[in-house]
XYZ file of N, CA and C in Angstrom:
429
model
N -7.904 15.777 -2.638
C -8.213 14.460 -2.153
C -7.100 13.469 -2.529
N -6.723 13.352 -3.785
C -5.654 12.689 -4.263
C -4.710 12.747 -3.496
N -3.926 14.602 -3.439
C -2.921 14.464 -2.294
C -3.101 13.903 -1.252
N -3.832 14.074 -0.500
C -4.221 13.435 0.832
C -4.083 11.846 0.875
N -4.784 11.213 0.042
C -4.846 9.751 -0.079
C -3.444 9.295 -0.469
N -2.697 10.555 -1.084
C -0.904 9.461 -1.105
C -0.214 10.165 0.033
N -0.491 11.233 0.532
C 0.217 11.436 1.938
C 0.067 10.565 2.652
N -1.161 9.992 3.133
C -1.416 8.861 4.115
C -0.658 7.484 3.642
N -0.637 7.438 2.253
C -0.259 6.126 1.837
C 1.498 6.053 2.084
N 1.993 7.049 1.847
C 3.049 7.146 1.821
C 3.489 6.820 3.424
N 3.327 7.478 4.064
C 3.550 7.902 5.555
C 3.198 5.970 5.822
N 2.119 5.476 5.963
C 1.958 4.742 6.235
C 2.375 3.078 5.961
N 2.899 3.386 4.166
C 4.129 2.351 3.808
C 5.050 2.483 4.029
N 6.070 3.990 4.514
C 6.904 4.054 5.311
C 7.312 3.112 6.632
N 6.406 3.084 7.332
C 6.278 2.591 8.560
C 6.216 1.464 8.409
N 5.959 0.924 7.112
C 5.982 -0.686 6.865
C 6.532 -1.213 6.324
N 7.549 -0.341 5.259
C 8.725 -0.667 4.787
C 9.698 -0.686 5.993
N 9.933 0.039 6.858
C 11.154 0.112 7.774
C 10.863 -0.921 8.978
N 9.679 -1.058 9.123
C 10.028 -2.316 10.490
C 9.809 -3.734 9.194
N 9.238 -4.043 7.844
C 9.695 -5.000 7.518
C 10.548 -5.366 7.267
N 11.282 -4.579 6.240
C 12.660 -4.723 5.088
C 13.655 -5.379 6.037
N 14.443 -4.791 6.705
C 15.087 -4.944 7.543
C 15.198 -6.517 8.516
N 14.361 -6.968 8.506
C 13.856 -8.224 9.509
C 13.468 -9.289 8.487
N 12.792 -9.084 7.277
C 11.840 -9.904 6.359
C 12.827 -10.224 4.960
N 14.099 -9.334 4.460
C 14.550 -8.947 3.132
C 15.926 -9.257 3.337
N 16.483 -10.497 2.688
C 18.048 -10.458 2.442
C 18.683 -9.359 1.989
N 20.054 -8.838 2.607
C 20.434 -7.758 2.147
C 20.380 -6.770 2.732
N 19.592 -6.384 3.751
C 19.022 -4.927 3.932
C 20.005 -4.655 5.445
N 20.179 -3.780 5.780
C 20.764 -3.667 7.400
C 20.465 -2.100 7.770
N 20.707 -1.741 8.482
C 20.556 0.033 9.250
C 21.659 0.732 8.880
N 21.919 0.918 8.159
C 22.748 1.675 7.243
C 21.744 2.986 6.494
N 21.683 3.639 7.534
C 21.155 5.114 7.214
C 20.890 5.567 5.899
N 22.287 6.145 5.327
C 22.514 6.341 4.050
C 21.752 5.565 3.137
N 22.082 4.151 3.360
C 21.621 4.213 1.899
C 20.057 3.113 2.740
N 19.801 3.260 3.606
C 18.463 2.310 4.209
C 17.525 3.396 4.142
N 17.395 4.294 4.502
C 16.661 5.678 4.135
C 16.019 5.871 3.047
N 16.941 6.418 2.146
C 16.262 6.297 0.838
C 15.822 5.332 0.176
N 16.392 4.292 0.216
C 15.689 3.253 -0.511
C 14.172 3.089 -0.228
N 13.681 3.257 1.393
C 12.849 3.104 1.791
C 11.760 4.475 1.532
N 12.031 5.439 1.707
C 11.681 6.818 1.104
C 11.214 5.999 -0.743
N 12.065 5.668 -1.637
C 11.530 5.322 -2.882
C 10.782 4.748 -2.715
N 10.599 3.247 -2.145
C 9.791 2.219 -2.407
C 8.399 2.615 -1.430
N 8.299 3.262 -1.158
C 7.161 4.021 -0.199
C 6.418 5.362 -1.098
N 7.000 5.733 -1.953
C 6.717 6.449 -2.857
C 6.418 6.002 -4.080
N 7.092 4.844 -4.492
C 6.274 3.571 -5.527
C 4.795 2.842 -5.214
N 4.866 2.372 -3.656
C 3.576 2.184 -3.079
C 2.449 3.051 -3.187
N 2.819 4.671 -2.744
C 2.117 5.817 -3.108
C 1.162 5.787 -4.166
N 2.147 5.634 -5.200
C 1.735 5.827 -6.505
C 0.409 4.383 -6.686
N 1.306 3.370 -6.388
C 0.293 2.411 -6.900
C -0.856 2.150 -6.001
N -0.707 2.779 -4.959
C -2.597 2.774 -3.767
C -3.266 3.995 -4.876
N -2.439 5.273 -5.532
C -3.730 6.108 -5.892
C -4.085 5.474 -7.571
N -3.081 5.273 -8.063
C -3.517 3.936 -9.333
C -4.654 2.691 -9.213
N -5.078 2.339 -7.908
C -5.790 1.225 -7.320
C -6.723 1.946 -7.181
N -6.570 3.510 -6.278
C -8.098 3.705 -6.148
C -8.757 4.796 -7.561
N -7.931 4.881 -8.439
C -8.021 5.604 -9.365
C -8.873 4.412 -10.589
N -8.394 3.596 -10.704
C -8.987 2.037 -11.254
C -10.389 1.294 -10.405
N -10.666 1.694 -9.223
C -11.496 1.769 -8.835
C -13.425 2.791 -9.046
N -12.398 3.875 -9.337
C -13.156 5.070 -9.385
C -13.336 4.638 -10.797
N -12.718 4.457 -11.965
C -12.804 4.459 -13.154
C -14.414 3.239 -12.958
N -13.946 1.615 -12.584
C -14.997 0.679 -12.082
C -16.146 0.947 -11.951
N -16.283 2.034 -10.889
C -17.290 2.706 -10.447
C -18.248 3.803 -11.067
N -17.213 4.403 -11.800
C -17.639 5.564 -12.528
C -18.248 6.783 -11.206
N -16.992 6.643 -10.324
C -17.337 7.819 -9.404
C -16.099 7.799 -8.432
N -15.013 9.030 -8.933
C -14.223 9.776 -8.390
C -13.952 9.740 -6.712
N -15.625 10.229 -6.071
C -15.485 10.016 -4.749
C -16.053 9.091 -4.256
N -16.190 8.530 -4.488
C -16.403 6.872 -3.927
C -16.327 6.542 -2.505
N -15.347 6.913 -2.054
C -14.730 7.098 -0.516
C -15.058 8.006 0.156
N -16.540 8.910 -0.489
C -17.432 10.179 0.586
C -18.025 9.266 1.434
N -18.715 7.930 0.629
C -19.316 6.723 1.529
C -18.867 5.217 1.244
N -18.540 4.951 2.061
C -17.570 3.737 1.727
C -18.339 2.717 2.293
N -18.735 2.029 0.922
C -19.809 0.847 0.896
C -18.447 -0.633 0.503
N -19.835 -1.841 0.950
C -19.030 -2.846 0.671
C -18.365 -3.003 -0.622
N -18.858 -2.964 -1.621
C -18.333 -3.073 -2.853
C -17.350 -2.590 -3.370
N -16.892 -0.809 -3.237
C -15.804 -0.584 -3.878
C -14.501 -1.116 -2.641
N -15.230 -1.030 -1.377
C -13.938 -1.798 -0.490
C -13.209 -3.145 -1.180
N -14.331 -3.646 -1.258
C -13.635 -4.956 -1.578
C -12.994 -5.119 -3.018
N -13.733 -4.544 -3.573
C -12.522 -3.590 -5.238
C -11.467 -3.806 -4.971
N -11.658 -2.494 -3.868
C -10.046 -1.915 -3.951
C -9.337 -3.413 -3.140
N -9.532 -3.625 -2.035
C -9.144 -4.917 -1.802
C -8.654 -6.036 -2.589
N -9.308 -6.323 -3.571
C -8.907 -7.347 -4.473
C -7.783 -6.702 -5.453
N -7.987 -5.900 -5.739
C -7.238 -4.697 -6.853
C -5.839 -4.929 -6.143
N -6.009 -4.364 -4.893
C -4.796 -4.424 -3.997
C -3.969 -5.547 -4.245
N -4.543 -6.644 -3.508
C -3.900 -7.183 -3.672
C -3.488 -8.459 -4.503
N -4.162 -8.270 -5.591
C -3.709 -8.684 -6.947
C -2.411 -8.092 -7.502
N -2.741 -6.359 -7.337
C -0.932 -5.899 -7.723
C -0.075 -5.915 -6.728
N -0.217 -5.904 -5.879
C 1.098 -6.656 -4.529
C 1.149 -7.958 -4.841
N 0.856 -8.913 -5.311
C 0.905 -10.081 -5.635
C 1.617 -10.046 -7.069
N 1.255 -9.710 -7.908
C 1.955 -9.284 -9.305
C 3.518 -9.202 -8.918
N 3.324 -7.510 -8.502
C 4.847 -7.240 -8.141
C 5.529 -7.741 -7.391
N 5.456 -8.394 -6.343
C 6.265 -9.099 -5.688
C 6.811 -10.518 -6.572
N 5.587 -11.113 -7.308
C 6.339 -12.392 -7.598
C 6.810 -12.172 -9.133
N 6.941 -11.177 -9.734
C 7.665 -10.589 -10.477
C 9.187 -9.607 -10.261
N 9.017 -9.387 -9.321
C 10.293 -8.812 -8.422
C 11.254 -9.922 -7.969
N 10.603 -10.449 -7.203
C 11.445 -12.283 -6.257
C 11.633 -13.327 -7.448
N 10.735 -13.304 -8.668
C 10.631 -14.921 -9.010
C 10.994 -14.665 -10.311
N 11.271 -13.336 -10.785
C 11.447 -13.801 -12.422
C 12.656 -12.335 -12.495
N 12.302 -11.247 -11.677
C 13.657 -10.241 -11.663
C 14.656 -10.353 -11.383
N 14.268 -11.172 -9.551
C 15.303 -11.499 -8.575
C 15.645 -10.497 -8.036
N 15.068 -9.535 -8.182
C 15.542 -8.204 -7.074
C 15.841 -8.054 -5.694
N 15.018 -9.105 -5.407
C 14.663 -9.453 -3.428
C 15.000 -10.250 -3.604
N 15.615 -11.107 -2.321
C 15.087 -12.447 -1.691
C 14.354 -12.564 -0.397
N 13.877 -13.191 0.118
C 13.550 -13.359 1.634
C 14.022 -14.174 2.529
N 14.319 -13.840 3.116
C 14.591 -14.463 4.864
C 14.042 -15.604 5.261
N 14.288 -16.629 5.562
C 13.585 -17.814 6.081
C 12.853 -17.050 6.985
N 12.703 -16.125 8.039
C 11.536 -15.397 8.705
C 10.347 -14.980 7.953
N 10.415 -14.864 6.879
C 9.193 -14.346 6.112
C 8.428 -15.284 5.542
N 6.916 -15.397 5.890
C 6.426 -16.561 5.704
C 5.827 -16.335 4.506
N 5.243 -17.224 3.613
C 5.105 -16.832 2.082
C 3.820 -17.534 2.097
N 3.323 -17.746 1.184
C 1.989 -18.067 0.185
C 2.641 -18.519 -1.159
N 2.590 -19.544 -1.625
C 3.025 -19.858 -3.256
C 3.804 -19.267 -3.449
N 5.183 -18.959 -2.717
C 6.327 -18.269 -2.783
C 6.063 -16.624 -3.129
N 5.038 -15.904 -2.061
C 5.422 -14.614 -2.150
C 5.310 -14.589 -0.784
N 5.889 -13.327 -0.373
C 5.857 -13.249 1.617
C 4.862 -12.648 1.546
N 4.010 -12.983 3.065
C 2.716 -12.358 3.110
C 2.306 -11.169 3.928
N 3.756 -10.452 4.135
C 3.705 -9.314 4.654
C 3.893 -7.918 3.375
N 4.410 -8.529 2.497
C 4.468 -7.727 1.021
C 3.229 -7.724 0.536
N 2.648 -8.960 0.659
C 1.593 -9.456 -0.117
C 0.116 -8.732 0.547
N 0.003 -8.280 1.608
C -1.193 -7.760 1.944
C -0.667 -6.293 2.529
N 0.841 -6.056 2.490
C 0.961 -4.955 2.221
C 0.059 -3.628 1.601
N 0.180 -3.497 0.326
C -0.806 -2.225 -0.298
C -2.335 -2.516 -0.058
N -2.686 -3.377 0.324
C -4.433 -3.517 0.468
C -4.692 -3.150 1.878
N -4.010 -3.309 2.784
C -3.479 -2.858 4.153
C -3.690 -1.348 4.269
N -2.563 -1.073 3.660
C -2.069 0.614 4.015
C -2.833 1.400 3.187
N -3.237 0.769 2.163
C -4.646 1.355 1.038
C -5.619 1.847 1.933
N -6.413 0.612 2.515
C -7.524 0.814 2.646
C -7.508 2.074 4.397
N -6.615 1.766 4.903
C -5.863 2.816 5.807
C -6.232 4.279 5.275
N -5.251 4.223 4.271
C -5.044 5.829 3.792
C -6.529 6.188 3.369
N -7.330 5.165 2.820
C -8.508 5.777 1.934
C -9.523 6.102 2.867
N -9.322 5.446 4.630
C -10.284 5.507 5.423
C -10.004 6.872 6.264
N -9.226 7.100 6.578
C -8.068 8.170 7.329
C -8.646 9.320 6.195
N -8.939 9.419 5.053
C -8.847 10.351 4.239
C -10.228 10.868 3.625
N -11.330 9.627 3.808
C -12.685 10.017 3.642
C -13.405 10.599 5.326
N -12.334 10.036 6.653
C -13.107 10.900 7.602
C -12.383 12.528 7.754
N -10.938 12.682 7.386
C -10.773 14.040 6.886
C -11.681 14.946 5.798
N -11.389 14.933 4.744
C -12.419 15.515 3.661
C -14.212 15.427 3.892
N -14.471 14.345 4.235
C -15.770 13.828 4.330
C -16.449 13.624 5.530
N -16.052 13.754 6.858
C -16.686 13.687 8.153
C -17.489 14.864 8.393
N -18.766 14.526 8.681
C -19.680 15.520 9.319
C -19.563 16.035 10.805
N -18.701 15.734 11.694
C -18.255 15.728 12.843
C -18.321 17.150 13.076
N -17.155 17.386 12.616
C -17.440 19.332 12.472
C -18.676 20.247 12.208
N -19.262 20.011 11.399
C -20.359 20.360 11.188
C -21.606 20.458 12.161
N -21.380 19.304 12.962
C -22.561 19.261 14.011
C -21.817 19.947 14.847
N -20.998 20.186 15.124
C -21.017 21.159 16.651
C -21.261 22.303 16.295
């Protein structure tokens, strides 16, 4: 289940690292080499921190599969969870690391962009939904 929930996560911050970065992130251009991997890492950092979110969730809960039935409550968990640490890291990254900057295109919230910012609660709740009707759909079963 774990694997599954960071395959999806991964795959799916992929796709959101590469049409944002590029358009949203001073610095960045199509430069293969090194636009690739970077994006490959930071999609694999995301990974990590959607199964840390729903892992902190489950802990909350005191139940592992949580996502066999996905009720309002741990959604909105993970939701808030989310994006409390996309909020963290970003304005710890931009405002006190300086790692990033942004683009006058990127529209912000109290100086974080809000495409970073609802980023992992986004592609979270994606991967965790994508991944409880794999493992957990009765679909099969009835035919």
């Amino acid at each position: 289940m774990i694997l599954s929930l960071y395959g999806f996560s991964f795959v799916f911050n992929f796709v959101w690292e590469s049409v944002h970065a590029v358009y949203l992130y001073q610095g960045h251009d199509l430069n293969a080499r090194i636009y690739v991997p970077m994006v490959v890492y930071v999609s694999t950092l995301d990974g990590i921190l959607i199964i840390s979110v729903y892992l902190l969730v489950s802990l909350l809960l005191r139940d592992i599969l949580w996502l066999r039935d996905l009720r309002r409550t741990p959604i909105c968990l993970f939701l808030l969870i989310g994006l409390v640490t996309s909020a963290t890291v970003e304005y710890v990254s931009v405002h006190i690391l300086s790692r990033w900057t942004y683009l006058h295109a990127m529209p912000t919230l109290f100086g974080i962009g809000l495409s970073p910012l609802f980023q992992l609660p986004v592609t979270g709740l994606f991967s965790v939904r994508i991944t409880q009707k794999l493992l957990f759909c009765k679909c099969l079963s009835e035919v």
